[in-house]
PDB file of C-alpha atoms in Angstrom:
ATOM      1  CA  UNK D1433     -66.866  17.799   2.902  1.00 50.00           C
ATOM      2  CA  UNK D1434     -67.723  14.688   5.205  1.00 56.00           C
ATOM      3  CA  UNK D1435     -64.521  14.656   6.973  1.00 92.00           C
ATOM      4  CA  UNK D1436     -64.810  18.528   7.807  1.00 93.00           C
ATOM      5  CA  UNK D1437     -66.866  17.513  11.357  1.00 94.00           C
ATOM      6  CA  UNK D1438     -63.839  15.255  12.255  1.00 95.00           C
ATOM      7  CA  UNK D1439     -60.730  17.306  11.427  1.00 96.00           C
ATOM      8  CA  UNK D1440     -62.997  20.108  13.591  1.00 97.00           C
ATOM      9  CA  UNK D1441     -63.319  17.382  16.139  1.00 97.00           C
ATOM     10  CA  UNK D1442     -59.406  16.264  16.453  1.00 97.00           C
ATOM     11  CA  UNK D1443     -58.196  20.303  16.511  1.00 98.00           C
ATOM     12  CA  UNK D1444     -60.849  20.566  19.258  1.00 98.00           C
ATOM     13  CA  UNK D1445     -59.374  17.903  21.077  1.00 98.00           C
ATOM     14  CA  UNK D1446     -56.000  19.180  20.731  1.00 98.00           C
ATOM     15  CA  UNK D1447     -56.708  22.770  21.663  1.00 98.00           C
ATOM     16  CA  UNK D1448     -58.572  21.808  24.634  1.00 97.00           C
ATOM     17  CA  UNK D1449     -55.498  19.693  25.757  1.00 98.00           C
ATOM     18  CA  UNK D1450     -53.530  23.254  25.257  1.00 98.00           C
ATOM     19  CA  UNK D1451     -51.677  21.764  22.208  1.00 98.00           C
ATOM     20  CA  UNK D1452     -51.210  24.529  18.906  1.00 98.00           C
ATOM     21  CA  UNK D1453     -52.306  23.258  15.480  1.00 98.00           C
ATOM     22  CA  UNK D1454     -51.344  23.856  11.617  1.00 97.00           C
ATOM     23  CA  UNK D1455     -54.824  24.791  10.447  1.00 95.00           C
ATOM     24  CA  UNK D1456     -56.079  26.677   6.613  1.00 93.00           C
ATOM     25  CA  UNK D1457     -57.759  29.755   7.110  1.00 91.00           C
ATOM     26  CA  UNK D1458     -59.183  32.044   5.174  1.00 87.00           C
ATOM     27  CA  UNK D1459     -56.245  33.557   4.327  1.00 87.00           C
ATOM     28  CA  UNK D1460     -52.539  31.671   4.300  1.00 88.00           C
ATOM     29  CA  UNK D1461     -52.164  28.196   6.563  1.00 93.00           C
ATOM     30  CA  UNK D1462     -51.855  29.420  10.087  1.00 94.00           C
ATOM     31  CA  UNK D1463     -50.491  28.287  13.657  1.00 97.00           C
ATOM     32  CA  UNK D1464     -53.713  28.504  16.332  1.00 97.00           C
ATOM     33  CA  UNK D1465     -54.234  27.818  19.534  1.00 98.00           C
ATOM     34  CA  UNK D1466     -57.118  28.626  22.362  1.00 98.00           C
ATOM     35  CA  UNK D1467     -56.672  32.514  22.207  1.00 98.00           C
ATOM     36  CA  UNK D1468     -57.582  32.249  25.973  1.00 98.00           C
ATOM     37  CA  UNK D1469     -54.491  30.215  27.170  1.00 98.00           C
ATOM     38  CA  UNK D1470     -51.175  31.851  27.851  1.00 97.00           C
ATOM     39  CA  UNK D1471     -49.197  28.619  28.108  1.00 98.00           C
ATOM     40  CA  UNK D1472     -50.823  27.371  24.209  1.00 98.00           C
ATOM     41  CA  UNK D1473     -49.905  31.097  22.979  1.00 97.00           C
ATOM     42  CA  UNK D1474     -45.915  30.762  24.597  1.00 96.00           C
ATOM     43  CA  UNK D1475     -45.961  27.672  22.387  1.00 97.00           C
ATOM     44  CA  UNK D1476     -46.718  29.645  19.133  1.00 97.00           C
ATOM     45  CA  UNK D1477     -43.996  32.423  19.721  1.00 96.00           C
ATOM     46  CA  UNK D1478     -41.729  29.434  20.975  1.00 96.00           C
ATOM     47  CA  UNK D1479     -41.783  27.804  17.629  1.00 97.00           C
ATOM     48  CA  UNK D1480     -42.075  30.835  15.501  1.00 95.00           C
ATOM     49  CA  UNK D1481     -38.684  32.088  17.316  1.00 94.00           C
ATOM     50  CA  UNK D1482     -40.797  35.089  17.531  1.00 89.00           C
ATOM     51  CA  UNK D1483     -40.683  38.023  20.414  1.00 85.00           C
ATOM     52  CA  UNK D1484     -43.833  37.814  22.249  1.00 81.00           C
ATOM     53  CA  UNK D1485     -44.030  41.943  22.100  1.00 78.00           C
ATOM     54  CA  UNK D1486     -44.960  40.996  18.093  1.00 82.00           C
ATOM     55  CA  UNK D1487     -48.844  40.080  19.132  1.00 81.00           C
ATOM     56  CA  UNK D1488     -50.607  37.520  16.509  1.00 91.00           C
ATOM     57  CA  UNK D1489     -54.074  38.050  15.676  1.00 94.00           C
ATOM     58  CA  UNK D1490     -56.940  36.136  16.848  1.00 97.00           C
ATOM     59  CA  UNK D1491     -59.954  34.603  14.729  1.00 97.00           C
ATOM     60  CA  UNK D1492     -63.474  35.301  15.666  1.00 97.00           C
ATOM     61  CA  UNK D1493     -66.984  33.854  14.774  1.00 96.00           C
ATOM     62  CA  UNK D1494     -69.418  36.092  15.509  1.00 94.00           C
ATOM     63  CA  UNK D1495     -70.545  39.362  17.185  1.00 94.00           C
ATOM     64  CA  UNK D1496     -71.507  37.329  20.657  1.00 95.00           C
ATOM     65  CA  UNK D1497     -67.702  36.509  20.705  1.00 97.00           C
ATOM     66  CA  UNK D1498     -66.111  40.228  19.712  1.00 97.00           C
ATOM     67  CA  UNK D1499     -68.178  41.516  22.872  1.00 97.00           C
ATOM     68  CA  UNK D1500     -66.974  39.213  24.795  1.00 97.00           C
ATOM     69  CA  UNK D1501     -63.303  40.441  24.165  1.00 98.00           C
ATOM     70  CA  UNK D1502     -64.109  43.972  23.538  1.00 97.00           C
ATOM     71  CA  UNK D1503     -66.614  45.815  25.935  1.00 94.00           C
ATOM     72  CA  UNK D1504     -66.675  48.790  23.342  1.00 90.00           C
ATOM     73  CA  UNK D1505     -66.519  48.354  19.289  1.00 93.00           C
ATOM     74  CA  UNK D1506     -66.394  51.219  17.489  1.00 91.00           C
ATOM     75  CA  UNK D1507     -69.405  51.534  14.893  1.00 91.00           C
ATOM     76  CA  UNK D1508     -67.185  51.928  11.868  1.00 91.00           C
ATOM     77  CA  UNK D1509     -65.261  48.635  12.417  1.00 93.00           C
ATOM     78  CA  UNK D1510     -68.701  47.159  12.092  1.00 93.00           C
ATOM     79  CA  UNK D1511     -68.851  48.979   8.622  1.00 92.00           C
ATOM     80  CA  UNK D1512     -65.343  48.057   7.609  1.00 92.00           C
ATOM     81  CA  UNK D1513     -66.076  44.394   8.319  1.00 90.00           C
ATOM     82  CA  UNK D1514     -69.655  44.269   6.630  1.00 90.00           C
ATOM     83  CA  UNK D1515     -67.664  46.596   3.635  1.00 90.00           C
ATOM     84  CA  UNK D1516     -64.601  44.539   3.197  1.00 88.00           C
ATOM     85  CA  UNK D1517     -64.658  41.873   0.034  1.00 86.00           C
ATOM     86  CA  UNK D1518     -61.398  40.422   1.321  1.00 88.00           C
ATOM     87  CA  UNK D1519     -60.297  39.007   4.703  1.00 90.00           C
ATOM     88  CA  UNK D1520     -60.055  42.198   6.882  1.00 92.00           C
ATOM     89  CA  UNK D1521     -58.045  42.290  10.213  1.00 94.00           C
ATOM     90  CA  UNK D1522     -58.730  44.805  12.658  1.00 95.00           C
ATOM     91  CA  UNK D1523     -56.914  45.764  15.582  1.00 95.00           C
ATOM     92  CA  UNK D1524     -59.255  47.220  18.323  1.00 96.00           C
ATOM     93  CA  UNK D1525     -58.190  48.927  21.933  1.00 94.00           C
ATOM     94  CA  UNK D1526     -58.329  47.253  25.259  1.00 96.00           C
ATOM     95  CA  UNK D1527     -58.959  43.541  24.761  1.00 97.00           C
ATOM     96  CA  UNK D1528     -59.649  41.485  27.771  1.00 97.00           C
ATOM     97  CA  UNK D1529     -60.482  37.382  28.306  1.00 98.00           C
ATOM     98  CA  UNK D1530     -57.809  36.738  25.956  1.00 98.00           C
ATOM     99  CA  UNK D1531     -53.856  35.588  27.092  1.00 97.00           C
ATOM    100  CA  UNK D1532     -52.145  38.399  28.113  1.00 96.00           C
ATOM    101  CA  UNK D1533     -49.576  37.533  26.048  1.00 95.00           C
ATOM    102  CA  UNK D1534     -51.856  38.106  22.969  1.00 95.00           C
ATOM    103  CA  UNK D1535     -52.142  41.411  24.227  1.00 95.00           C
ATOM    104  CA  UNK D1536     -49.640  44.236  22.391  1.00 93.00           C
ATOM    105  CA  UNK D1537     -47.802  46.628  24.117  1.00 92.00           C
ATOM    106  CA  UNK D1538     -50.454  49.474  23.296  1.00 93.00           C
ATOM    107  CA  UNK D1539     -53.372  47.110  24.596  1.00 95.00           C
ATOM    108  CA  UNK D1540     -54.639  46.344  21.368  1.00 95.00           C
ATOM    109  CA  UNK D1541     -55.678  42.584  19.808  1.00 96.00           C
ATOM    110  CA  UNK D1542     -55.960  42.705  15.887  1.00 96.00           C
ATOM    111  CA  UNK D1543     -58.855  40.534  15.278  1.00 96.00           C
ATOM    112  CA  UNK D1544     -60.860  38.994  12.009  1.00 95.00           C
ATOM    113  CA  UNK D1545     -64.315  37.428  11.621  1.00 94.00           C
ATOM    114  CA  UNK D1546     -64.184  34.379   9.763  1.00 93.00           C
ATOM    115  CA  UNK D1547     -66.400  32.557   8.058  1.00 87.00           C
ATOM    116  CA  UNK D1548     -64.582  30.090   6.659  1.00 90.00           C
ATOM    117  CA  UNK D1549     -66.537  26.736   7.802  1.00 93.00           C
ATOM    118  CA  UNK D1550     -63.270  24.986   8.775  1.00 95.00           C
ATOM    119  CA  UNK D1551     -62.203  27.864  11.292  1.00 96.00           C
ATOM    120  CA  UNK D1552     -65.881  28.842  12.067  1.00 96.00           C
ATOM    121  CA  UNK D1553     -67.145  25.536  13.371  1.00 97.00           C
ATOM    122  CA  UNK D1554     -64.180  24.532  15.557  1.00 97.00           C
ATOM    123  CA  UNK D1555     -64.488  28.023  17.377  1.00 97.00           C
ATOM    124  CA  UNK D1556     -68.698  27.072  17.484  1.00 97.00           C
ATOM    125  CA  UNK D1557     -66.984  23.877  19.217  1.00 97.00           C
ATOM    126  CA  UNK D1558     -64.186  26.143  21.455  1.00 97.00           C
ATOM    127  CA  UNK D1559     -67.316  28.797  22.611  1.00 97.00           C
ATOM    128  CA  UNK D1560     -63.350  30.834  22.205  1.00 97.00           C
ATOM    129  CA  UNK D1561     -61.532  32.807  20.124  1.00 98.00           C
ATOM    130  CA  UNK D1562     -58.533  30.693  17.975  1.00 98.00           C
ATOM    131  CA  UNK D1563     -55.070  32.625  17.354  1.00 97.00           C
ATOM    132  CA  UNK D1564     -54.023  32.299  13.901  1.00 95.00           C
ATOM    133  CA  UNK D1565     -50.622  33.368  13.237  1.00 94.00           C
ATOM    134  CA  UNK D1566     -48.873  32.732   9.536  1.00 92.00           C
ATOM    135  CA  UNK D1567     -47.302  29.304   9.214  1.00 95.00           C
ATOM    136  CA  UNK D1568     -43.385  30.205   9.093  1.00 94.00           C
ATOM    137  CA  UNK D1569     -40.557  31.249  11.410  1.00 93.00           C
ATOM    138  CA  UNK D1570     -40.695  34.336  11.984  1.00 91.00           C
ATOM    139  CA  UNK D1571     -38.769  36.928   9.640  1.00 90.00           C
ATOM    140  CA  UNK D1572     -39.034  33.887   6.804  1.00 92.00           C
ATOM    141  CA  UNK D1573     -41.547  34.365   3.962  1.00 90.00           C
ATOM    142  CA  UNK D1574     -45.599  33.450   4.463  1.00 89.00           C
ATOM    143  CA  UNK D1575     -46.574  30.144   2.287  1.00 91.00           C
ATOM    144  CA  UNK D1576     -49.084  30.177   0.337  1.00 88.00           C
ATOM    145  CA  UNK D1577     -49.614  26.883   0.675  1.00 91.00           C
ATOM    146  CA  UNK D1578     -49.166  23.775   2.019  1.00 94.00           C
ATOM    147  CA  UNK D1579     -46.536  22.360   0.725  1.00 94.00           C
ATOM    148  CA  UNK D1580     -44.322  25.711   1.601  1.00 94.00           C
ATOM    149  CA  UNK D1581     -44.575  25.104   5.270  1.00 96.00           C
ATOM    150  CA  UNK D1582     -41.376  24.214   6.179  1.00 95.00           C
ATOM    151  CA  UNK D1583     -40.903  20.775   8.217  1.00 95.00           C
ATOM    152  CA  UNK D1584     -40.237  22.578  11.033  1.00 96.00           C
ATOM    153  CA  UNK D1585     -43.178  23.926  11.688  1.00 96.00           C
ATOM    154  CA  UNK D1586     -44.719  21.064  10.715  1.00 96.00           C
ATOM    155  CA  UNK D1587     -43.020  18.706  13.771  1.00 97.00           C
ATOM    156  CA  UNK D1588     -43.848  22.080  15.810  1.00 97.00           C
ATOM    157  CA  UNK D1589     -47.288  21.573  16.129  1.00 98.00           C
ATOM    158  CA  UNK D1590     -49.596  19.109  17.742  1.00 98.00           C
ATOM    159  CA  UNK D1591     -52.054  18.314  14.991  1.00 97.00           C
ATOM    160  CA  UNK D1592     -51.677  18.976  11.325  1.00 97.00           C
ATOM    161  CA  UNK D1593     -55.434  19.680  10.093  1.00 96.00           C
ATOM    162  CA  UNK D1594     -56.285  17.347   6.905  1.00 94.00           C
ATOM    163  CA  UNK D1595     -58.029  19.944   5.217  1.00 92.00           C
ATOM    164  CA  UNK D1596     -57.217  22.233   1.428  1.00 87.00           C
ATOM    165  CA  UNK D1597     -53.507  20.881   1.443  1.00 87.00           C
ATOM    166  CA  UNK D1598     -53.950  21.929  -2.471  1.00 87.00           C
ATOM    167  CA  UNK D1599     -55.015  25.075  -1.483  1.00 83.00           C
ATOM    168  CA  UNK D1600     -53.343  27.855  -3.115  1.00 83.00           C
ATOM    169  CA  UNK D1601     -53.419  31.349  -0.697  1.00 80.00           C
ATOM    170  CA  UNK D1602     -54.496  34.326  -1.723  1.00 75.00           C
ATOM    171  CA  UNK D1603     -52.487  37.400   0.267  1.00 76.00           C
ATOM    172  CA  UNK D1604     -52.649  37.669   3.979  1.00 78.00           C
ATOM    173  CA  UNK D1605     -55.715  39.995   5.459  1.00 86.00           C
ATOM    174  CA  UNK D1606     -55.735  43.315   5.031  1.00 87.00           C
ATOM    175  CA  UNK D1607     -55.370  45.337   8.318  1.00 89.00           C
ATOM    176  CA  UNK D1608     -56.581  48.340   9.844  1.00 90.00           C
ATOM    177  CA  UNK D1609     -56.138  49.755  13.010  1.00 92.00           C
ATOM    178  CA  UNK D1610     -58.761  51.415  14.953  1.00 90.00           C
ATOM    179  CA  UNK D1611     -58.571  53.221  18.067  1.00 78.00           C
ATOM    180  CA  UNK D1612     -61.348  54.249  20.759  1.00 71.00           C
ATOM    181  CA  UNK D1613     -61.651  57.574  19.722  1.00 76.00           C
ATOM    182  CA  UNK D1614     -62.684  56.519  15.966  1.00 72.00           C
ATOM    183  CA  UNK D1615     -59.038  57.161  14.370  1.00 83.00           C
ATOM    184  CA  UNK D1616     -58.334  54.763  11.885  1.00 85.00           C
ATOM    185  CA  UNK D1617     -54.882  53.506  10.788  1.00 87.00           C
ATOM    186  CA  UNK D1618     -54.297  51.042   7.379  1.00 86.00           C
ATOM    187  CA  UNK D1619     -51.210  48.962   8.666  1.00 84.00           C
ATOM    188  CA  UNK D1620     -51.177  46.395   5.908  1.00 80.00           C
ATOM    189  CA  UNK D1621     -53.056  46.510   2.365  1.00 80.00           C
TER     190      UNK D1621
END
């Protein structure tokens, strides 16, 4: 995996610059940007043709950098996380240092701890959390891989990352919503 350090290294450089890049995740190829920068976020609705009230998650790496967006996680989204054999995306109440336009409507941020090494070591390199939205206009259908994206999203986005083009996806993450007050919500299997 020698070239893993330098496709980490040119996405860093892009994101820094505020561009959005075409990255493989743990789940499906997705669109990312700095989570912390509204204009980088516009850019990812912009070429999804998507309505910015339809928030996109945002990747994490680590406990240090969940606290840092949310000032209270409920215990049992710990649990679900350390339970969960596949990706697991959880939507949490009152989010802050992200782009408000992350941000739903209900002031909630759906969130997932990675530890896939591509994802994990350019946000080690950020110190910030990296949207990841599915690679397609919105409304079309998610590719599972590469070769699905359509060219248009392709030209969209600043830097193409030379990593598991062969990659086949599994399904997107499950996700479950969790509120303050411990209710909890399964919005996607």
């Amino acid at each position: 995996m020698e070239n893993l350090n330098e496709e980490v290294h040119k996405a860093y450089e892009v994101i820094k610059e505020g561009g959005i890049i075409l990255y493989p995740t743990d789940t499906v190829w997705g669109i990312g940007c700095d989570a912390t920068n509204p204009e980088a976020v516009a850019k990812i609705y912009k070429l999804k043709q998507r309505a910015e009230t339809q928030s996109m998650i945002v990747l994490m790496n680590g406990e240090r950098m969940m606290y840092n967006v949310f000032k209270d996680i409920p215990e049992v989204a710990w649990q679900i996380m350390d339970l969960s054999e596949n990706p697991t995306t959880i939507i949490l109440d009152h989010p802050r240092n992200v782009a408000p336009n992350l941000i739903a409507t209900d002031n909630t941020l759906g969130i997932r701890l990675v530890k896939e090494p591509f994802c994990f070591k350019l946000m080690e390199k950020m110190k910030k959390p990296l949207v990841s939205t599915s690679a397609n206009i919105s409304g079309q259908p998610t590719p599972k891989s590469f070769k699905e994206i359509s060219p248009e999203i392709i030209k969209g986005v600043d830097y193409v990352v030379n990593l598991q083009r062969d990659k086949i996806a599994g399904k997107p993450s499950t996700i479950i919503k969790l509120t303050n007050d411990a209710q909890v919500k399964v919005i996607r299997k």
